[in-house]
Amino acid sequence: MTPEMDENRPLRTYGRIKARTLKPRQAGLVEALLPHLAVPEEGAIDVDELFSPPPCGAGPGVGVTAASSQNAALIPPSQPSPARGEGLILEIGFGGGEHLVAQAVAHPDARFIGVEPFLNGVASCLRHIEESGAQNIRLHQGDARDVIARLPDGSLDLAYILFPDPWPKTRHHKRRLIQPEFLSELARVMKPGAEMRFATDWANYASWTLEHFTRDPRFVWTAERAEDWRTPWPGHATTRYEAKRLGDCAPVWLRFVRA
């Protein structure tokens, strides 16, 4: 990438992309399973093509290099492609993948795209996928904005942003994911009536998010009473980060509908 191209890229909304060295099992999953579940790096995303045929449709080991052939058994067996009864769901910043995989297992007729820049989190998610046998998940390691920019108009039925990097210092607020430009792209890819679910345990980020969404006429805040933002929505699966309670307030749960 040239310096000019790098200067034109938006600010990163996340911190590190890798921490400790992956364990052998994790490394094996990244090598053998991730290529079958990965969202293409470039070009418009054809959702039907992305989910059909299913990964490894020709049987375990297809597409695995000789170096990773010993990990072929980690690839889940071929199953029918997920139906479209519950639509397309996007989770931005899925962390360790606990919530993403739990939702995919609970809603097998939906299609899930998970995006996470942290390699260790992607490896953790792959382990959850391998253990659960979920077939209706595709993954992207990187910036969610790159994926959203390539999704078709009106393709999303539901989106999750759970406990994103809060960038609590004022000078870093410009790095927060929730910005007017991001909401414009999100509105483009969401169907009318689609829902955006956001959670944070940082009071200032909750206020920031509420202000940005309520200023945008394309989104409607659904809360009618305080209990609506004090308790998680039905079917929520607790994330590893959520359980750590690292923020400065109790979790705030915000739901917005695409007008």
CSV table of C-alpha atoms in Angstrom, one decimal:
chain,number,residue,atom,x,y,z
A,1,MET,CA,0.0,0.0,0.0
A,2,THR,CA,1.4,3.4,-1.0
A,3,PRO,CA,1.6,6.2,1.6
A,4,GLU,CA,-1.1,8.1,-0.5
A,5,MET,CA,-3.5,5.2,-0.2
A,6,ASP,CA,-2.8,4.8,3.5
A,7,GLU,CA,-3.6,8.4,4.1
A,8,ASN,CA,-7.0,8.0,2.4
A,9,ARG,CA,-8.0,5.2,4.6
A,10,PRO,CA,-10.3,6.0,7.6
A,11,LEU,CA,-8.9,5.9,11.1
A,12,ARG,CA,-8.9,2.5,12.7
A,13,THR,CA,-11.7,2.0,15.1
A,14,TYR,CA,-9.9,-0.8,17.0
A,15,GLY,CA,-6.6,-1.4,18.7
A,16,ARG,CA,-4.3,-4.4,18.4
A,17,ILE,CA,-4.9,-7.1,15.8
A,18,LYS,CA,-2.9,-9.9,17.5
A,19,ALA,CA,-1.6,-10.7,21.0
A,20,ARG,CA,-0.2,-14.0,22.2
A,21,THR,CA,1.0,-16.7,19.8
A,22,LEU,CA,-1.9,-18.9,18.7
A,23,LYS,CA,-2.1,-22.4,20.2
A,24,PRO,CA,-1.5,-25.3,17.8
A,25,ARG,CA,-5.2,-26.1,17.6
A,26,GLN,CA,-6.1,-22.5,16.9
A,27,ALA,CA,-3.4,-22.1,14.3
A,28,GLY,CA,-4.7,-25.3,12.6
A,29,LEU,CA,-8.2,-23.9,12.5
A,30,VAL,CA,-7.0,-20.6,11.0
A,31,GLU,CA,-5.1,-22.5,8.4
A,32,ALA,CA,-7.6,-25.2,7.5
A,33,LEU,CA,-11.1,-23.9,8.3
A,34,LEU,CA,-11.0,-20.1,7.9
A,35,PRO,CA,-10.4,-20.1,4.2
A,36,HIS,CA,-13.7,-22.0,3.7
A,37,LEU,CA,-15.6,-19.5,5.8
A,38,ALA,CA,-13.9,-16.2,4.8
A,39,VAL,CA,-15.7,-13.4,3.1
A,40,PRO,CA,-13.9,-12.5,-0.1
A,41,GLU,CA,-11.3,-9.7,0.4
A,42,GLU,CA,-12.4,-7.7,-2.6
A,43,GLY,CA,-15.4,-7.0,-4.8
A,44,ALA,CA,-19.2,-6.8,-4.2
A,45,ILE,CA,-20.5,-9.5,-1.9
A,46,ASP,CA,-23.0,-11.8,-3.4
A,47,VAL,CA,-24.8,-13.1,-0.3
A,48,ASP,CA,-26.3,-16.1,-2.0
A,49,GLU,CA,-23.0,-17.1,-3.5
A,50,LEU,CA,-21.2,-16.5,-0.1
A,51,PHE,CA,-23.4,-19.1,1.6
A,52,SER,CA,-23.9,-21.5,-1.2
A,53,PRO,CA,-22.3,-24.0,-1.7
A,54,PRO,CA,-21.6,-24.6,1.9
A,55,PRO,CA,-17.9,-24.6,3.0
A,56,CYS,CA,-16.2,-27.9,2.1
A,57,GLY,CA,-19.1,-28.8,-0.1
A,58,ALA,CA,-17.0,-31.5,-1.8
A,59,GLY,CA,-16.0,-33.1,1.5
A,60,PRO,CA,-13.4,-32.5,4.1
A,61,GLY,CA,-9.9,-31.6,2.9
A,62,VAL,CA,-11.0,-29.8,-0.2
A,63,GLY,CA,-8.8,-26.7,-0.7
A,64,VAL,CA,-6.4,-27.7,2.1
A,65,THR,CA,-2.8,-27.5,1.3
A,66,ALA,CA,-0.4,-30.4,1.9
A,67,ALA,CA,1.1,-28.4,4.8
A,68,SER,CA,-2.4,-28.3,6.5
A,69,SER,CA,-3.7,-31.7,5.4
A,70,GLN,CA,-3.2,-33.0,8.9
A,71,ASN,CA,-5.9,-30.5,10.0
A,72,ALA,CA,-8.5,-31.5,7.4
A,73,ALA,CA,-10.5,-33.3,10.1
A,74,LEU,CA,-11.1,-30.0,11.8
A,75,ILE,CA,-13.3,-28.9,8.9
A,76,PRO,CA,-17.0,-29.5,9.7
A,77,PRO,CA,-18.8,-32.0,7.4
A,78,SER,CA,-20.9,-30.6,4.5
A,79,GLN,CA,-24.5,-29.8,5.3
A,80,PRO,CA,-27.2,-28.0,3.3
A,81,SER,CA,-26.8,-24.3,2.8
A,82,PRO,CA,-28.7,-22.3,5.4
A,83,ALA,CA,-32.1,-21.1,4.3
A,84,ARG,CA,-33.1,-17.5,4.2
A,85,GLY,CA,-36.1,-17.6,6.6
A,86,GLU,CA,-34.5,-15.4,9.2
A,87,GLY,CA,-32.4,-13.3,6.9
A,88,LEU,CA,-28.9,-11.9,7.0
A,89,ILE,CA,-27.4,-10.9,10.3
A,90,LEU,CA,-24.1,-9.0,10.8
A,91,GLU,CA,-22.1,-8.9,14.0
A,92,ILE,CA,-19.4,-6.3,14.1
A,93,GLY,CA,-16.5,-7.0,16.5
A,94,PHE,CA,-17.5,-10.5,17.6
A,95,GLY,CA,-14.6,-10.8,20.1
A,96,GLY,CA,-14.2,-14.5,21.0
A,97,GLY,CA,-17.3,-15.5,19.0
A,98,GLU,CA,-19.4,-16.7,21.9
A,99,HIS,CA,-22.4,-14.5,21.0
A,100,LEU,CA,-22.0,-15.0,17.2
A,101,VAL,CA,-22.0,-18.8,17.4
A,102,ALA,CA,-24.7,-19.0,20.0
A,103,GLN,CA,-27.0,-16.9,17.8
A,104,ALA,CA,-26.1,-19.0,14.7
A,105,VAL,CA,-26.9,-22.2,16.5
A,106,ALA,CA,-30.2,-20.7,17.9
A,107,HIS,CA,-31.2,-19.5,14.4
A,108,PRO,CA,-30.1,-22.1,11.9
A,109,ASP,CA,-32.3,-20.6,9.1
A,110,ALA,CA,-30.5,-17.3,9.3
A,111,ARG,CA,-27.2,-16.4,7.7
A,112,PHE,CA,-24.5,-14.7,9.8
A,113,ILE,CA,-21.5,-12.6,8.9
A,114,GLY,CA,-19.1,-11.9,11.7
A,115,VAL,CA,-16.3,-9.3,11.5
A,116,GLU,CA,-13.4,-9.1,13.9
A,117,PRO,CA,-9.9,-7.5,13.4
A,118,PHE,CA,-8.3,-9.4,16.3
A,119,LEU,CA,-6.7,-12.7,15.0
A,120,ASN,CA,-6.9,-14.4,18.4
A,121,GLY,CA,-10.6,-13.6,18.5
A,122,VAL,CA,-11.1,-15.1,15.1
A,123,ALA,CA,-9.2,-18.2,16.2
A,124,SER,CA,-11.4,-18.5,19.2
A,125,CYS,CA,-14.6,-18.1,17.1
A,126,LEU,CA,-13.4,-20.9,14.8
A,127,ARG,CA,-13.1,-23.2,17.8
A,128,HIS,CA,-16.6,-22.4,18.8
A,129,ILE,CA,-17.8,-23.0,15.2
A,130,GLU,CA,-15.9,-26.3,15.0
A,131,GLU,CA,-17.3,-27.5,18.3
A,132,SER,CA,-20.9,-26.5,17.5
A,133,GLY,CA,-21.0,-27.7,13.9
A,134,ALA,CA,-22.7,-24.4,12.9
A,135,GLN,CA,-22.8,-24.1,9.1
A,136,ASN,CA,-24.4,-20.7,8.7
A,137,ILE,CA,-21.5,-18.4,9.6
A,138,ARG,CA,-19.0,-16.6,7.4
A,139,LEU,CA,-16.1,-14.5,8.8
A,140,HIS,CA,-13.9,-11.6,8.0
A,141,GLN,CA,-10.8,-10.7,9.9
A,142,GLY,CA,-10.5,-6.9,9.4
A,143,ASP,CA,-12.4,-3.7,9.4
A,144,ALA,CA,-16.2,-4.0,9.4
A,145,ARG,CA,-16.5,-0.9,7.2
A,146,ASP,CA,-14.7,-2.8,4.4
A,147,VAL,CA,-17.4,-5.5,4.5
A,148,ILE,CA,-20.4,-3.1,4.8
A,149,ALA,CA,-19.1,-1.1,1.8
A,150,ARG,CA,-19.4,-4.2,-0.4
A,151,LEU,CA,-22.8,-5.5,0.8
A,152,PRO,CA,-25.8,-4.9,-1.4
A,153,ASP,CA,-28.4,-2.2,-0.6
A,154,GLY,CA,-31.1,-3.4,1.8
A,155,SER,CA,-29.5,-6.7,2.5
A,156,LEU,CA,-29.3,-6.8,6.3
A,157,ASP,CA,-32.1,-7.8,8.6
A,158,LEU,CA,-30.2,-7.4,11.9
A,159,ALA,CA,-26.9,-6.0,13.0
A,160,TYR,CA,-25.0,-6.3,16.4
A,161,ILE,CA,-22.3,-4.0,17.8
A,162,LEU,CA,-21.6,-5.4,21.2
A,163,PHE,CA,-19.1,-3.7,23.5
A,164,PRO,CA,-16.9,-2.0,20.8
A,165,ASP,CA,-13.6,-0.3,21.7
A,166,PRO,CA,-14.9,2.8,23.6
A,167,TRP,CA,-11.9,5.0,22.9
A,168,PRO,CA,-12.7,6.8,26.2
A,169,LYS,CA,-10.2,9.7,25.9
A,170,THR,CA,-11.7,12.7,24.3
A,171,ARG,CA,-8.9,13.0,21.8
A,172,HIS,CA,-9.6,9.5,20.6
A,173,HIS,CA,-13.4,9.9,20.0
A,174,LYS,CA,-12.8,10.4,16.3
A,175,ARG,CA,-11.7,6.7,16.3
A,176,ARG,CA,-15.0,5.4,17.5
A,177,LEU,CA,-16.9,3.3,15.1
A,178,ILE,CA,-20.2,5.2,15.6
A,179,GLN,CA,-19.8,8.2,13.3
A,180,PRO,CA,-22.2,9.9,10.8
A,181,GLU,CA,-20.4,8.4,7.8
A,182,PHE,CA,-20.7,4.9,9.3
A,183,LEU,CA,-24.4,5.3,10.0
A,184,SER,CA,-24.9,6.4,6.4
A,185,GLU,CA,-23.4,3.1,5.1
A,186,LEU,CA,-25.2,1.1,7.7
A,187,ALA,CA,-28.5,2.7,6.8
A,188,ARG,CA,-27.8,1.8,3.1
A,189,VAL,CA,-27.4,-1.9,3.7
A,190,MET,CA,-30.2,-2.3,6.2
A,191,LYS,CA,-33.7,-3.2,5.1
A,192,PRO,CA,-36.6,-1.0,6.2
A,193,GLY,CA,-37.6,-2.4,9.6
A,194,ALA,CA,-34.2,-4.0,10.2
A,195,GLU,CA,-32.8,-3.7,13.7
A,196,MET,CA,-29.5,-2.4,15.0
A,197,ARG,CA,-28.5,-3.6,18.5
A,198,PHE,CA,-25.7,-1.8,20.3
A,199,ALA,CA,-24.3,-2.5,23.8
A,200,THR,CA,-21.6,-0.7,25.8
A,201,ASP,CA,-20.5,-0.5,29.4
A,202,TRP,CA,-19.1,3.0,29.0
A,203,ALA,CA,-21.5,5.8,29.9
A,204,ASN,CA,-20.0,8.4,27.5
A,205,TYR,CA,-20.1,6.0,24.5
A,206,ALA,CA,-23.8,5.1,25.3
A,207,SER,CA,-24.6,8.8,25.2
A,208,TRP,CA,-22.5,9.3,22.1
A,209,THR,CA,-24.2,6.5,20.3
A,210,LEU,CA,-27.7,7.6,21.3
A,211,GLU,CA,-27.0,11.1,20.1
A,212,HIS,CA,-25.7,10.0,16.7
A,213,PHE,CA,-28.5,7.6,16.0
A,214,THR,CA,-31.3,9.9,17.2
A,215,ARG,CA,-30.0,12.7,15.0
A,216,ASP,CA,-30.2,10.4,11.9
A,217,PRO,CA,-33.8,10.3,10.6
A,218,ARG,CA,-33.2,6.9,9.1
A,219,PHE,CA,-33.1,5.3,12.5
A,220,VAL,CA,-35.7,5.2,15.3
A,221,TRP,CA,-34.8,4.4,18.9
A,222,THR,CA,-37.2,1.7,20.2
A,223,ALA,CA,-37.0,2.3,23.9
A,224,GLU,CA,-40.2,3.3,25.7
A,225,ARG,CA,-39.1,2.9,29.4
A,226,ALA,CA,-35.8,2.8,31.3
A,227,GLU,CA,-36.0,-1.0,31.6
A,228,ASP,CA,-35.6,-1.2,27.8
A,229,TRP,CA,-32.0,0.0,27.9
A,230,ARG,CA,-31.1,-1.5,31.3
A,231,THR,CA,-31.7,-5.1,30.4
A,232,PRO,CA,-30.5,-7.1,27.3
A,233,TRP,CA,-32.9,-8.0,24.6
A,234,PRO,CA,-34.4,-11.5,24.6
A,235,GLY,CA,-32.1,-14.3,23.6
A,236,HIS,CA,-28.9,-12.4,24.3
A,237,ALA,CA,-25.8,-14.6,24.9
A,238,THR,CA,-23.3,-13.1,27.3
A,239,THR,CA,-19.9,-12.3,25.8
A,240,ARG,CA,-16.5,-12.9,27.5
A,241,TYR,CA,-15.8,-9.1,27.4
A,242,GLU,CA,-19.2,-8.3,28.9
A,243,ALA,CA,-18.6,-10.6,31.8
A,244,LYS,CA,-15.3,-8.8,32.7
A,245,ARG,CA,-17.2,-5.6,33.5
A,246,LEU,CA,-14.3,-3.4,32.4
A,247,GLY,CA,-16.3,-0.2,31.7
A,248,ASP,CA,-17.5,2.6,34.0
A,249,CYS,CA,-21.2,1.7,34.2
A,250,ALA,CA,-23.6,-1.2,33.9
A,251,PRO,CA,-24.2,-2.4,30.4
A,252,VAL,CA,-26.5,-0.1,28.3
A,253,TRP,CA,-28.6,-1.9,25.6
A,254,LEU,CA,-29.8,0.2,22.7
A,255,ARG,CA,-32.0,-0.9,19.9
A,256,PHE,CA,-32.7,1.1,16.7
A,257,VAL,CA,-34.9,0.3,13.8
A,258,ARG,CA,-34.2,1.3,10.2
A,259,ALA,CA,-37.1,3.7,9.2
